[in-house]
Short mmCIF file of C-alpha atoms and ligand atoms in Angstrom, two decimals:
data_model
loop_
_atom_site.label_atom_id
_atom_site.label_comp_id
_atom_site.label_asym_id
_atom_site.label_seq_id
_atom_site.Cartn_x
_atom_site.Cartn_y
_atom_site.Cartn_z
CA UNK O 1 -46.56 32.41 -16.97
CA UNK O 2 -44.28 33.31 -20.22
CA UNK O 3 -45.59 34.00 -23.26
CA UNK O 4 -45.07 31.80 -26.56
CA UNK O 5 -43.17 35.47 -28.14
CA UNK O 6 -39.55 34.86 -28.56
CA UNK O 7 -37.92 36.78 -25.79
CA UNK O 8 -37.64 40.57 -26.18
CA UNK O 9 -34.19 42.77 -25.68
CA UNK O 10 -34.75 45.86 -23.07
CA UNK O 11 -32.67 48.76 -23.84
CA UNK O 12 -32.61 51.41 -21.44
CA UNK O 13 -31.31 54.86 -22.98
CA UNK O 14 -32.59 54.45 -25.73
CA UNK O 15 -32.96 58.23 -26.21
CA UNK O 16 -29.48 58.71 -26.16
CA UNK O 17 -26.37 58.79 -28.01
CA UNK O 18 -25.44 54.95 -28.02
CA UNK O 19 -29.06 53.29 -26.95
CA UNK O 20 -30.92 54.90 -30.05
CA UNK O 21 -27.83 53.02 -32.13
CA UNK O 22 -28.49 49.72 -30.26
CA UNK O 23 -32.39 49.68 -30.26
CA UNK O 24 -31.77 50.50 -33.93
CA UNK O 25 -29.68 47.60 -34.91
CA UNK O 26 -31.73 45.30 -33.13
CA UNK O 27 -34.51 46.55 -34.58
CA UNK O 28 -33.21 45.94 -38.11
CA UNK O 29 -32.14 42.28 -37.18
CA UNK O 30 -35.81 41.80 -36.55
CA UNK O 31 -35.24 41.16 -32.97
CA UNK O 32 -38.26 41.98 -30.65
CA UNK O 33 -37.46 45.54 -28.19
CA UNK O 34 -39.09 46.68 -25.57
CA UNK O 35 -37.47 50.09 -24.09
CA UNK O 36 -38.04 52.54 -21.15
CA UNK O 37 -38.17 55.48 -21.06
CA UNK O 38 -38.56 58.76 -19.57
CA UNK O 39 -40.98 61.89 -20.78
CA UNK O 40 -40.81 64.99 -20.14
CA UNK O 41 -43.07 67.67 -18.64
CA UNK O 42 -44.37 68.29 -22.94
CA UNK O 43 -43.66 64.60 -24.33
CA UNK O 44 -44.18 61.56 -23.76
CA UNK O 45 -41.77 58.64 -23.41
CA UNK O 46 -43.46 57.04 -26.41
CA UNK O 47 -42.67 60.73 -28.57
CA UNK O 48 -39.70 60.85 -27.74
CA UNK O 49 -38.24 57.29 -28.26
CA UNK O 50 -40.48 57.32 -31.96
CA UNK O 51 -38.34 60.24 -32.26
CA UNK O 52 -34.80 59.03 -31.54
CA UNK O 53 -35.73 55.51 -33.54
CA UNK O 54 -37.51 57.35 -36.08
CA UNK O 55 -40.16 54.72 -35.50
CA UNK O 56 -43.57 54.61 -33.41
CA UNK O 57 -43.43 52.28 -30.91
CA UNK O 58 -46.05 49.71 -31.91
CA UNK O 59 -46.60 47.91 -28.32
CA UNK O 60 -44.80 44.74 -30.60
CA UNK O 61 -41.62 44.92 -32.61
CA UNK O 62 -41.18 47.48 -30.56
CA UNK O 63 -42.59 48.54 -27.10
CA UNK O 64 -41.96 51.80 -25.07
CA UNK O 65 -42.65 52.27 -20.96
CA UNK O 66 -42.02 55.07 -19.21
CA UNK O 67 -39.79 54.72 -16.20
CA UNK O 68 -37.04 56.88 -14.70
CA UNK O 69 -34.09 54.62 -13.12
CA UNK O 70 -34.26 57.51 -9.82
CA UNK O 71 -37.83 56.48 -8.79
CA UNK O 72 -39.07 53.79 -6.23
CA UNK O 73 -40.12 50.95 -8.50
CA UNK O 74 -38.73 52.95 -11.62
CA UNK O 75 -42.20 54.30 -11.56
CA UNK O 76 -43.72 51.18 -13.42
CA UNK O 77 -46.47 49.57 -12.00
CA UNK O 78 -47.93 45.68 -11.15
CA UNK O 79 -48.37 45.00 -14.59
CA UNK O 80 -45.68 46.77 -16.27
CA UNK O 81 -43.33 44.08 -14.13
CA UNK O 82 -45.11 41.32 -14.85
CA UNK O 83 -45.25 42.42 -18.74
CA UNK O 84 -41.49 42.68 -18.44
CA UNK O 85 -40.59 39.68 -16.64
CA UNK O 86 -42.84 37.70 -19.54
CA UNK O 87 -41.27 39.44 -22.40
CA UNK O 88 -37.55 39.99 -21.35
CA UNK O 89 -34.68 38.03 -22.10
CA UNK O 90 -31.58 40.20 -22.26
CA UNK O 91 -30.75 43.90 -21.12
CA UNK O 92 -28.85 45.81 -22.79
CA UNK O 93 -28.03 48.44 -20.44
CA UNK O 94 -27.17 52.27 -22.17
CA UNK O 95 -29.33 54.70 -19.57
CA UNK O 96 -27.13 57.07 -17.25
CA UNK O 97 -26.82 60.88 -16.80
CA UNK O 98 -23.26 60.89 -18.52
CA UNK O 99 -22.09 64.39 -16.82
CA UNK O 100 -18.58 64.04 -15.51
CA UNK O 101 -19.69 66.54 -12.15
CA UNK O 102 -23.57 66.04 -11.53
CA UNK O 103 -25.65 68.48 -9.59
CA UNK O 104 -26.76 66.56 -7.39
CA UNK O 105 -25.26 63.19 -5.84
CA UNK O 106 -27.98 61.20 -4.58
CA UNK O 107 -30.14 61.05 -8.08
CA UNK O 108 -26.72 60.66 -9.72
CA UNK O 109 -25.81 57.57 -7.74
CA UNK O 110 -29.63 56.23 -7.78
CA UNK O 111 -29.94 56.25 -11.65
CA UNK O 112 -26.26 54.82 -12.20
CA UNK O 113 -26.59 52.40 -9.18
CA UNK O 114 -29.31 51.61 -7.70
CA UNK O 115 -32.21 52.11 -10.49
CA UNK O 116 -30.30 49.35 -12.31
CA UNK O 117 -29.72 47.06 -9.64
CA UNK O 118 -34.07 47.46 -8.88
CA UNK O 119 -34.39 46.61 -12.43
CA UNK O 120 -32.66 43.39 -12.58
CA UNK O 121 -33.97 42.70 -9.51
CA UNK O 122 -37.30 43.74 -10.44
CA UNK O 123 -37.29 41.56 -14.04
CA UNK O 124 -35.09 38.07 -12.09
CA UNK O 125 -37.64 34.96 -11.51
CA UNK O 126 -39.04 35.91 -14.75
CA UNK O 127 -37.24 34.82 -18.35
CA UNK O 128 -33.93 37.18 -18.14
CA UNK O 129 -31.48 35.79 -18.67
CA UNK O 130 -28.59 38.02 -19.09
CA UNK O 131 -27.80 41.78 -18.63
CA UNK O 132 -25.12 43.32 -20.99
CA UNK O 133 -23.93 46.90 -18.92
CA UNK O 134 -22.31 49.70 -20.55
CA UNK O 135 -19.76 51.26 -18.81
CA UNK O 136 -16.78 53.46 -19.80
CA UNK O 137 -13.26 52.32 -20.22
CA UNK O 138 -12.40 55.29 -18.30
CA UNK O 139 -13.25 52.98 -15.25
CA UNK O 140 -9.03 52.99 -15.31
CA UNK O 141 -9.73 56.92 -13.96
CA UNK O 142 -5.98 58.09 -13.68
CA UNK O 143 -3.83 54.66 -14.47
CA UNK O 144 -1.18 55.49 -17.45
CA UNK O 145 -0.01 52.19 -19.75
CA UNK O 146 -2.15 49.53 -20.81
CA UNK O 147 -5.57 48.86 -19.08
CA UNK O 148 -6.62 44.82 -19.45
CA UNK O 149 -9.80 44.00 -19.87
CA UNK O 150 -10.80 41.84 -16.23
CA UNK O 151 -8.86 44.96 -14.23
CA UNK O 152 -11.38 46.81 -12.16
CA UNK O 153 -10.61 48.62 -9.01
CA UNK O 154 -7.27 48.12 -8.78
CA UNK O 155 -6.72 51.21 -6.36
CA UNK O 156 -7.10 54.05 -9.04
CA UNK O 157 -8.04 57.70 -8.22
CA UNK O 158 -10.70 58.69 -10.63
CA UNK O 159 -11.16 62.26 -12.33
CA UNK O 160 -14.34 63.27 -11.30
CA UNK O 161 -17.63 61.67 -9.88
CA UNK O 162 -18.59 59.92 -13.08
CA UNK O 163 -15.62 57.57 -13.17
CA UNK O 164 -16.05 56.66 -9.59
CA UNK O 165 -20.22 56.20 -10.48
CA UNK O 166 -19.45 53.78 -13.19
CA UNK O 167 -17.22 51.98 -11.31
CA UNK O 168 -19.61 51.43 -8.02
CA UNK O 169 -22.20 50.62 -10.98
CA UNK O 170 -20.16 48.11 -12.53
CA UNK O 171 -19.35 46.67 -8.76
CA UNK O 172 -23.42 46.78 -8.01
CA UNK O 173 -24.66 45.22 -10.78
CA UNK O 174 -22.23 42.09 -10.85
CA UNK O 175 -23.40 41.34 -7.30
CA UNK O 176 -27.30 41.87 -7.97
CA UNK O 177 -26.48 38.93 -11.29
CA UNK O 178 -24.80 36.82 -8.97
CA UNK O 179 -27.40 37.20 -6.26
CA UNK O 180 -30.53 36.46 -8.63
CA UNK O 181 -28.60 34.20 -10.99
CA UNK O 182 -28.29 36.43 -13.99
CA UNK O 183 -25.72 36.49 -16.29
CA UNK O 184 -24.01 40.23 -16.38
CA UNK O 185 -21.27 41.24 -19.18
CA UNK O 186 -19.54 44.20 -18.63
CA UNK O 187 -18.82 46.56 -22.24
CA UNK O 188 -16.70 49.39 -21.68
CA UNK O 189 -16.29 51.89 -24.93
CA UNK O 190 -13.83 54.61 -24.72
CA UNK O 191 -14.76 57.81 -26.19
CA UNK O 192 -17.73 57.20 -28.20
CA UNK O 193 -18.00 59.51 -31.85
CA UNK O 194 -20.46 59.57 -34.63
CA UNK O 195 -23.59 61.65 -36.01
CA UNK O 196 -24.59 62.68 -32.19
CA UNK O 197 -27.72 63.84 -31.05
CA UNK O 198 -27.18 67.12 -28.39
CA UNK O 199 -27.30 64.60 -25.63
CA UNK O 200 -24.89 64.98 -22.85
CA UNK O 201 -23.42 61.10 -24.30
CA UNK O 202 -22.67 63.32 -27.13
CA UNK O 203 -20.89 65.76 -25.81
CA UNK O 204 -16.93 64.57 -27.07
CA UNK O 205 -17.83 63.76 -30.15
CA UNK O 206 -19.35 67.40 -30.53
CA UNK O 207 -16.66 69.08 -29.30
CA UNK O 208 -14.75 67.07 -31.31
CA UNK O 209 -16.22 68.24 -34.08
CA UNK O 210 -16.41 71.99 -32.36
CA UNK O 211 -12.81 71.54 -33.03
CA UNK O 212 -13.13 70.70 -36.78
CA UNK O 213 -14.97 73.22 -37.88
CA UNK O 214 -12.56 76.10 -36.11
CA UNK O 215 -9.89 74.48 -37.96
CA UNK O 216 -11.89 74.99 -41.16
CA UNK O 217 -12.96 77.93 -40.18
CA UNK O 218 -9.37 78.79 -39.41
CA UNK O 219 -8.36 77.66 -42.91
CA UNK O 220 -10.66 79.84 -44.78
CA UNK O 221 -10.35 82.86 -43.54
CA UNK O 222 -8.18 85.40 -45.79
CA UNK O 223 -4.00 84.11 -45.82
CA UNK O 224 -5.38 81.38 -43.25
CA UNK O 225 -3.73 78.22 -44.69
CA UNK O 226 -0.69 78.88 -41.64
CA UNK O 227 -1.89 79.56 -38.56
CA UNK O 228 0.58 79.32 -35.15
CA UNK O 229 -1.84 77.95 -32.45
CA UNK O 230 -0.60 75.67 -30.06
CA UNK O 231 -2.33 73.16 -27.75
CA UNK O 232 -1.69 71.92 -24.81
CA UNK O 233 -2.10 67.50 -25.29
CA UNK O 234 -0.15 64.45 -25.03
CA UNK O 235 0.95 64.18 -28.87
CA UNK O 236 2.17 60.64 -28.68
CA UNK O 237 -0.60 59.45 -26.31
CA UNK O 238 -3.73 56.92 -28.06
CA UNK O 239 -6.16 58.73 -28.94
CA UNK O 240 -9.23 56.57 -27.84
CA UNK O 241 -11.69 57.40 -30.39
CA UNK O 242 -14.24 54.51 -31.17
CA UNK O 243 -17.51 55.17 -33.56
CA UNK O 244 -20.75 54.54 -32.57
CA UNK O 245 -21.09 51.76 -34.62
CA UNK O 246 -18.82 49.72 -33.45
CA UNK O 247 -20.09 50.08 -29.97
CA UNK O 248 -23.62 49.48 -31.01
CA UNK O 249 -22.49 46.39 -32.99
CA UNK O 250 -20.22 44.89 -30.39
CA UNK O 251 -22.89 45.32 -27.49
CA UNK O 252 -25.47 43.48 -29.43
CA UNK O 253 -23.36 40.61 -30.25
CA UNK O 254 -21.50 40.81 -27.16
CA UNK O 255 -24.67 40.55 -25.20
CA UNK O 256 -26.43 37.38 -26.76
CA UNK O 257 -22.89 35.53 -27.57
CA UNK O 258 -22.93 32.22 -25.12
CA UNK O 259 -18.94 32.74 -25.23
CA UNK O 260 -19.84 36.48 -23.86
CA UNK O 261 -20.90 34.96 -20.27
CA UNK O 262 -19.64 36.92 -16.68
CA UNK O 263 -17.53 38.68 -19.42
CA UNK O 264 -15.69 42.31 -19.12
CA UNK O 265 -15.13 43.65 -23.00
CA UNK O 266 -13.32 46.77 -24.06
CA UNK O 267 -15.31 48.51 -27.12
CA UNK O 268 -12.14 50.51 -28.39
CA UNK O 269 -9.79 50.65 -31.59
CA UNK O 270 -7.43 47.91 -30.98
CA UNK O 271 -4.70 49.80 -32.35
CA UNK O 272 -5.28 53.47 -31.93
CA UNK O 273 -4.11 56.24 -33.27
CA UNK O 274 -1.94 59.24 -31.50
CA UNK O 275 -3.19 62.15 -31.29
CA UNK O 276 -0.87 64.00 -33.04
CA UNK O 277 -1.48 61.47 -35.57
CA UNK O 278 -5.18 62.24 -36.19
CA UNK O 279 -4.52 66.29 -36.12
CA UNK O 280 -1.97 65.69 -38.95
CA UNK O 281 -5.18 64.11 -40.82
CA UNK O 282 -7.51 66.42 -40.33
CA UNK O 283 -4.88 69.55 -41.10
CA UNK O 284 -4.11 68.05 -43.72
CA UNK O 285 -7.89 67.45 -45.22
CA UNK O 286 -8.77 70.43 -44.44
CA UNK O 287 -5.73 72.36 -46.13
CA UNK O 288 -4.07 73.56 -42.51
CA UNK O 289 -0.48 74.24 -41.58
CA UNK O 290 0.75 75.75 -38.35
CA UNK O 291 -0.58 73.79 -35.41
CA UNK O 292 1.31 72.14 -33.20
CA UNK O 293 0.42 69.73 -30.08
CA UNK O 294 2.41 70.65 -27.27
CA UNK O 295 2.86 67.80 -24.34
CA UNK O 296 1.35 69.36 -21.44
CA UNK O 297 2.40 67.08 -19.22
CA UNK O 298 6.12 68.42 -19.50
CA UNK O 299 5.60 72.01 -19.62
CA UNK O 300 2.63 74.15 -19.52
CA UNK O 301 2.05 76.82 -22.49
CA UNK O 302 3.95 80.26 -22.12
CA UNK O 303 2.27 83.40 -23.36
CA UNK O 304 -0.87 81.48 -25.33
CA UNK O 305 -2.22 84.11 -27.59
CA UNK O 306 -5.98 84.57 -27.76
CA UNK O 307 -6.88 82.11 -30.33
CA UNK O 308 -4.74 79.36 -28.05
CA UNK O 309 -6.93 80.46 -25.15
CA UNK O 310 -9.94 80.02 -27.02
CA UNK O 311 -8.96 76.92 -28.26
CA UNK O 312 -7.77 75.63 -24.53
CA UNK O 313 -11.58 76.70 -23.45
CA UNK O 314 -12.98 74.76 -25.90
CA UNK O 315 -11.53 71.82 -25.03
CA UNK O 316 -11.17 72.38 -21.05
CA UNK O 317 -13.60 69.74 -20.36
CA UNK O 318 -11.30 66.69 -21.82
CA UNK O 319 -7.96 68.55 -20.71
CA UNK O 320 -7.61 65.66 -18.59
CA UNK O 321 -8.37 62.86 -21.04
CA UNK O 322 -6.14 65.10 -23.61
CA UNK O 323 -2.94 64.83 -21.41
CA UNK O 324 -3.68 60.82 -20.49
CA UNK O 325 -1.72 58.40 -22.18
CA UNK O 326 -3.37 55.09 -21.58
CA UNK O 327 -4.45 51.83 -23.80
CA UNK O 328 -7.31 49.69 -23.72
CA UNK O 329 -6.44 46.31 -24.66
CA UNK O 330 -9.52 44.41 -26.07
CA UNK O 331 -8.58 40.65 -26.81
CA UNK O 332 -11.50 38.97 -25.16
CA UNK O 333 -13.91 41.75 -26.81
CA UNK O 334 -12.08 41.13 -30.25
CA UNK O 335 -11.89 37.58 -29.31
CA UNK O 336 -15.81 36.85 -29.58
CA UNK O 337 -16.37 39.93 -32.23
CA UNK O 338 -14.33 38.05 -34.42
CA UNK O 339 -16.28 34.78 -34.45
CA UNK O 340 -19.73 37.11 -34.82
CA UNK O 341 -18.26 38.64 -37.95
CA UNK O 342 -17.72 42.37 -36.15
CA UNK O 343 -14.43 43.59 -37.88
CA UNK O 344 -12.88 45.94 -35.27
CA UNK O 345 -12.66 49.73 -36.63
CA UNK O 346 -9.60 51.43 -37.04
CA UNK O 347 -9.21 55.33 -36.99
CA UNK O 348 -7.73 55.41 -40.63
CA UNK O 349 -7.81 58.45 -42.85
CA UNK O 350 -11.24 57.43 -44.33
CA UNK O 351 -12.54 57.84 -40.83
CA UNK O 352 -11.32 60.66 -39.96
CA UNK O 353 -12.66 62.46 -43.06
CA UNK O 354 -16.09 60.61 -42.74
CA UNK O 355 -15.92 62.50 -39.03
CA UNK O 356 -14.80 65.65 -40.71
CA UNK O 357 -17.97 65.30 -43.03
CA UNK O 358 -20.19 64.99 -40.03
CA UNK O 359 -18.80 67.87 -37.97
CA UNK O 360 -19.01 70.12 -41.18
CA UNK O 361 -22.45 69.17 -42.20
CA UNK O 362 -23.90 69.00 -38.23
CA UNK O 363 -22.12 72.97 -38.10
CA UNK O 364 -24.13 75.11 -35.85
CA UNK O 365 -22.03 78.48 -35.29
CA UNK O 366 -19.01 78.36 -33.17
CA UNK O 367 -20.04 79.35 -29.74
CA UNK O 368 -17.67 82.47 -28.66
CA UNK O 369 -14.90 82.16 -31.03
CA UNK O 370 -13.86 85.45 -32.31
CA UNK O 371 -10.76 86.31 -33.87
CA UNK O 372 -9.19 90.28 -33.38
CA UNK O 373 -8.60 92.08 -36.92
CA UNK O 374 -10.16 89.10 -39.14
CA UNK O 375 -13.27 90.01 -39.38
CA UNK O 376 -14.71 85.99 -37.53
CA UNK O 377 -14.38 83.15 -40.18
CA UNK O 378 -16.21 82.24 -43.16
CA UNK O 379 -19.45 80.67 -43.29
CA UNK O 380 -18.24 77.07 -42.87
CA UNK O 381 -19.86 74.29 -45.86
CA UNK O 382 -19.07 70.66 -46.02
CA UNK O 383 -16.23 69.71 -47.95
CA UNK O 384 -16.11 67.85 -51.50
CA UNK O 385 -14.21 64.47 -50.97
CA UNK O 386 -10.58 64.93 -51.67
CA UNK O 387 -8.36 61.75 -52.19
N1 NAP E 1 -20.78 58.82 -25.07
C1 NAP E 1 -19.59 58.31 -24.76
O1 NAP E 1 -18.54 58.77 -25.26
C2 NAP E 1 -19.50 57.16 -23.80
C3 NAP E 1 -18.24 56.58 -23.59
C4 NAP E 1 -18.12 55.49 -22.73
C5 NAP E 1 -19.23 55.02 -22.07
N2 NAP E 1 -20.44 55.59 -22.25
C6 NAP E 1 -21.57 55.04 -21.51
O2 NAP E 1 -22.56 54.59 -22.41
C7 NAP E 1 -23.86 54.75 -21.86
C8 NAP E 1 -24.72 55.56 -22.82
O3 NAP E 1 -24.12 56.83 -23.00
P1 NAP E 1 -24.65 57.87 -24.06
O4 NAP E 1 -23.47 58.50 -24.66
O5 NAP E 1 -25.66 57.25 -24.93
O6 NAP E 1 -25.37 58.93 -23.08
P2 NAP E 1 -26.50 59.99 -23.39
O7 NAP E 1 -26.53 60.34 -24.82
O8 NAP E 1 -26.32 61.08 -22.39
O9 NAP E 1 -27.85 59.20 -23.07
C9 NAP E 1 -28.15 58.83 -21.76
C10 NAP E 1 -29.44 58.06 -21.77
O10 NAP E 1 -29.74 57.67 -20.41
C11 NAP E 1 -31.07 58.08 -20.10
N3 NAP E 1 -31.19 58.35 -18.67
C12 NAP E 1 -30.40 59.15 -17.92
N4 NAP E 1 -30.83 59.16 -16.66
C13 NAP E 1 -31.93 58.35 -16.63
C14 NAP E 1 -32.86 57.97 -15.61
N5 NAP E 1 -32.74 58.43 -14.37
N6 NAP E 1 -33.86 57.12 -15.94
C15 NAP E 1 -34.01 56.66 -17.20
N7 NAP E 1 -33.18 56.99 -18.21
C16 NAP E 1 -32.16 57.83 -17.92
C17 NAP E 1 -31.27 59.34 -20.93
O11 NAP E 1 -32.64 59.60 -21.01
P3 NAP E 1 -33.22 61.08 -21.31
O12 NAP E 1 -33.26 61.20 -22.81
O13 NAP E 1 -34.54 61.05 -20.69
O14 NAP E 1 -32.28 62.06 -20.68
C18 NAP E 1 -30.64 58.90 -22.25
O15 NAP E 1 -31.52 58.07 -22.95
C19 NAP E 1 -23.66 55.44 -20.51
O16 NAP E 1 -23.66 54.46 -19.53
C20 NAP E 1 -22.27 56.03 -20.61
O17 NAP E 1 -21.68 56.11 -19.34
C21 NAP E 1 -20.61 56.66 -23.10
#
């Protein structure tokens, strides 16, 4: 039996990066969201989703359940399901552990794969009706050139474990919608920035901004306005930065949009910057000369001094994604967006300074940076806006 409430949205991750962004703007559109969960050993699911929406979940407007996408039955019980068939309309799916090289396989693959798949599963014969999935335009794992949205597994080799994951999950879900008659939409951001919470999600957008504040570090320290420091990139390659709110914007539209249905959507910046174009605006905000991208791809650094090596450690975890060149079209994405009044983003110099502004005024210290003979930078302070 359904209830007479208009039909809830579920968000799963909800305490992380992108799902706290979602729940949020759903929230403010007065929409009805129920989310799960998990807790840990000191807090409980409820805490800790209060805490990432900055409001207590009020079993209405807003409902929290714990549940952890690795255990049998999620770990709800009889009448958790039968609340959640009654209330649920639409997923909106954000939960995942978003390491590229997980510990352990089997949870790994049962919280991307199969926990979802028991959840639609669990929540089909009741009122859902459609099931919007995040996954990562890095589902392209090593392809070069332009990606379309409907191309899948088209025979790619993948990085690492998480862009194989995403693409089995992807794979799994579509076949658990068709199976139960649910409606699944595939959203695929590329690499997600914005004020981020120290959630593994967040981790490139905070090194990101790790990188910011060594360059203004770098440009305060004593005769530090020129510094030689090389890195190893793919200077004319896209640089697939897309903010937060974007993502969180286009997933909630792109999820209840009737044009939206069986879709595949790329949540990107249509017309990206290179990177060697967005280090040319942050030098130049922040007042830096001297550094230079250097296309790895052709030759590797010779003789990188320490600073270069620190730098290259930094940033070791994207290497890979550094040296890609690749390009995510989005014209069924921007197709619907358009119609739902979403204006796409662009990665202009206002945005790269609003990033700047977050990295410098998010600044915990710079984890083992230390430069010989200058005495480590200067205290590091947000910038005044410069036009
Ligand atoms: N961040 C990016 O740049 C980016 C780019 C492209 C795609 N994506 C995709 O977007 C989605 C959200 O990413 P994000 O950046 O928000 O990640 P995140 O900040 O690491 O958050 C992950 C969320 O998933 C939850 N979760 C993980 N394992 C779970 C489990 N077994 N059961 C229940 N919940 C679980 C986490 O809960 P806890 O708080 O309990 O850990 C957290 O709420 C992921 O599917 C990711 O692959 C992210």
């Amino acid at each position: 039996m359904r209830s007479g409430c208009p039909g809830a949205v579920l968000v799963t991750g909800a305490t992380g990066f992108i799902g706290r962004v979602v729940a949020r703007r759903l929230l403010a559109v007065g929409r009805p969201v129920v989310v799960l969960a998990r807790g840990r050993a000191d807090t409980s699911a409820r805490s800790r989703v209060a805490e990432a929406l900055g409001l207590a979940p009020d079993g209405g407007r807003l409902q929290a359940m714990e549940a952890d996408l690795t255990h049998p039955g999620l770990g709800l019980g009889k009448g958790d399901w039968r609340l959640l068939r009654n209330r649920v309309e639409t997923v909106i799916h954000c939960a995942g552990e978003t390491v590229f090289f997980p510990g352990a396989m089997e949870p790994f693959v049962a919280g991307h794969v199969g926990g979802p798949q028991a959840l639609l599963r669990g929540l089909a014969g009741g009122r859902l009706r459609r099931w919007a999935h995040l996954s990562t335009a890095y589902v392209c794992g090593k392809r070069s050139g332009t990606v379309l949205e409907r191309e899948g597994d088209v025979g790619q080799s993948f990085r690492n474990p998480y862009e194989r994951v995403k693409m089995l999950s992807e794979e799994a879900i579509r076949l658990e919608g068709a199976a139960v008659g649910v409606d699944v939409r595939i959203l695929r951001p590329s690499i997600v920035v914005g004020a981020v919470p120290e959630t593994a999600g967040g981790h490139p957008s905070q090194c990101l901004f790790a990188f910011i504040r060594l360059a203004a570090a770098l440009a305060r320290m004593p005769g530090g306005a020129e510094v030689p420091l090389r890195i190893a990139a793919a200077p004319r390659a896209a640089f697939n930065l897309v903010p937060v709110e974007y993502v969180a914007a286009a997933a909630v539209a792109l999820a209840g949009h009737p044009d939206g249905a069986g879709g595949t959507f790329h949540l990107v910046v249509s017309d990206p910057p290179t990177q060697q174009e967005v280090l040319a605006m942050i030098t130049a905000r922040l007042g830096l000369r001297g550094l230079t991208l250097v296309d790895a791809r052709r030759a590797p650094l010779t003789d990188p001094s320490p600073l270069e090596r620190a730098v290259a450690r930094l940033l070791a975890g994207y290497r890979e994604y550094l040296e890609g060149d690749v390009r995510f079209q989005d014209t069924n994405a921007r197709r619907i967006l358009d119609r739902c009044g979403v204006p796409g983003p662009s990665v202009s110099r206002d945005a790269v300074h609003r990033l700047i502004r977050l990295a410098l005024g998010t600044s915990p210290a710079l984890p083992g940076l230390r430069l010989a003979g200058q005495g480590g930078p200067r205290p590091v302070r947000a910038l005044p806006e410069k036009r």
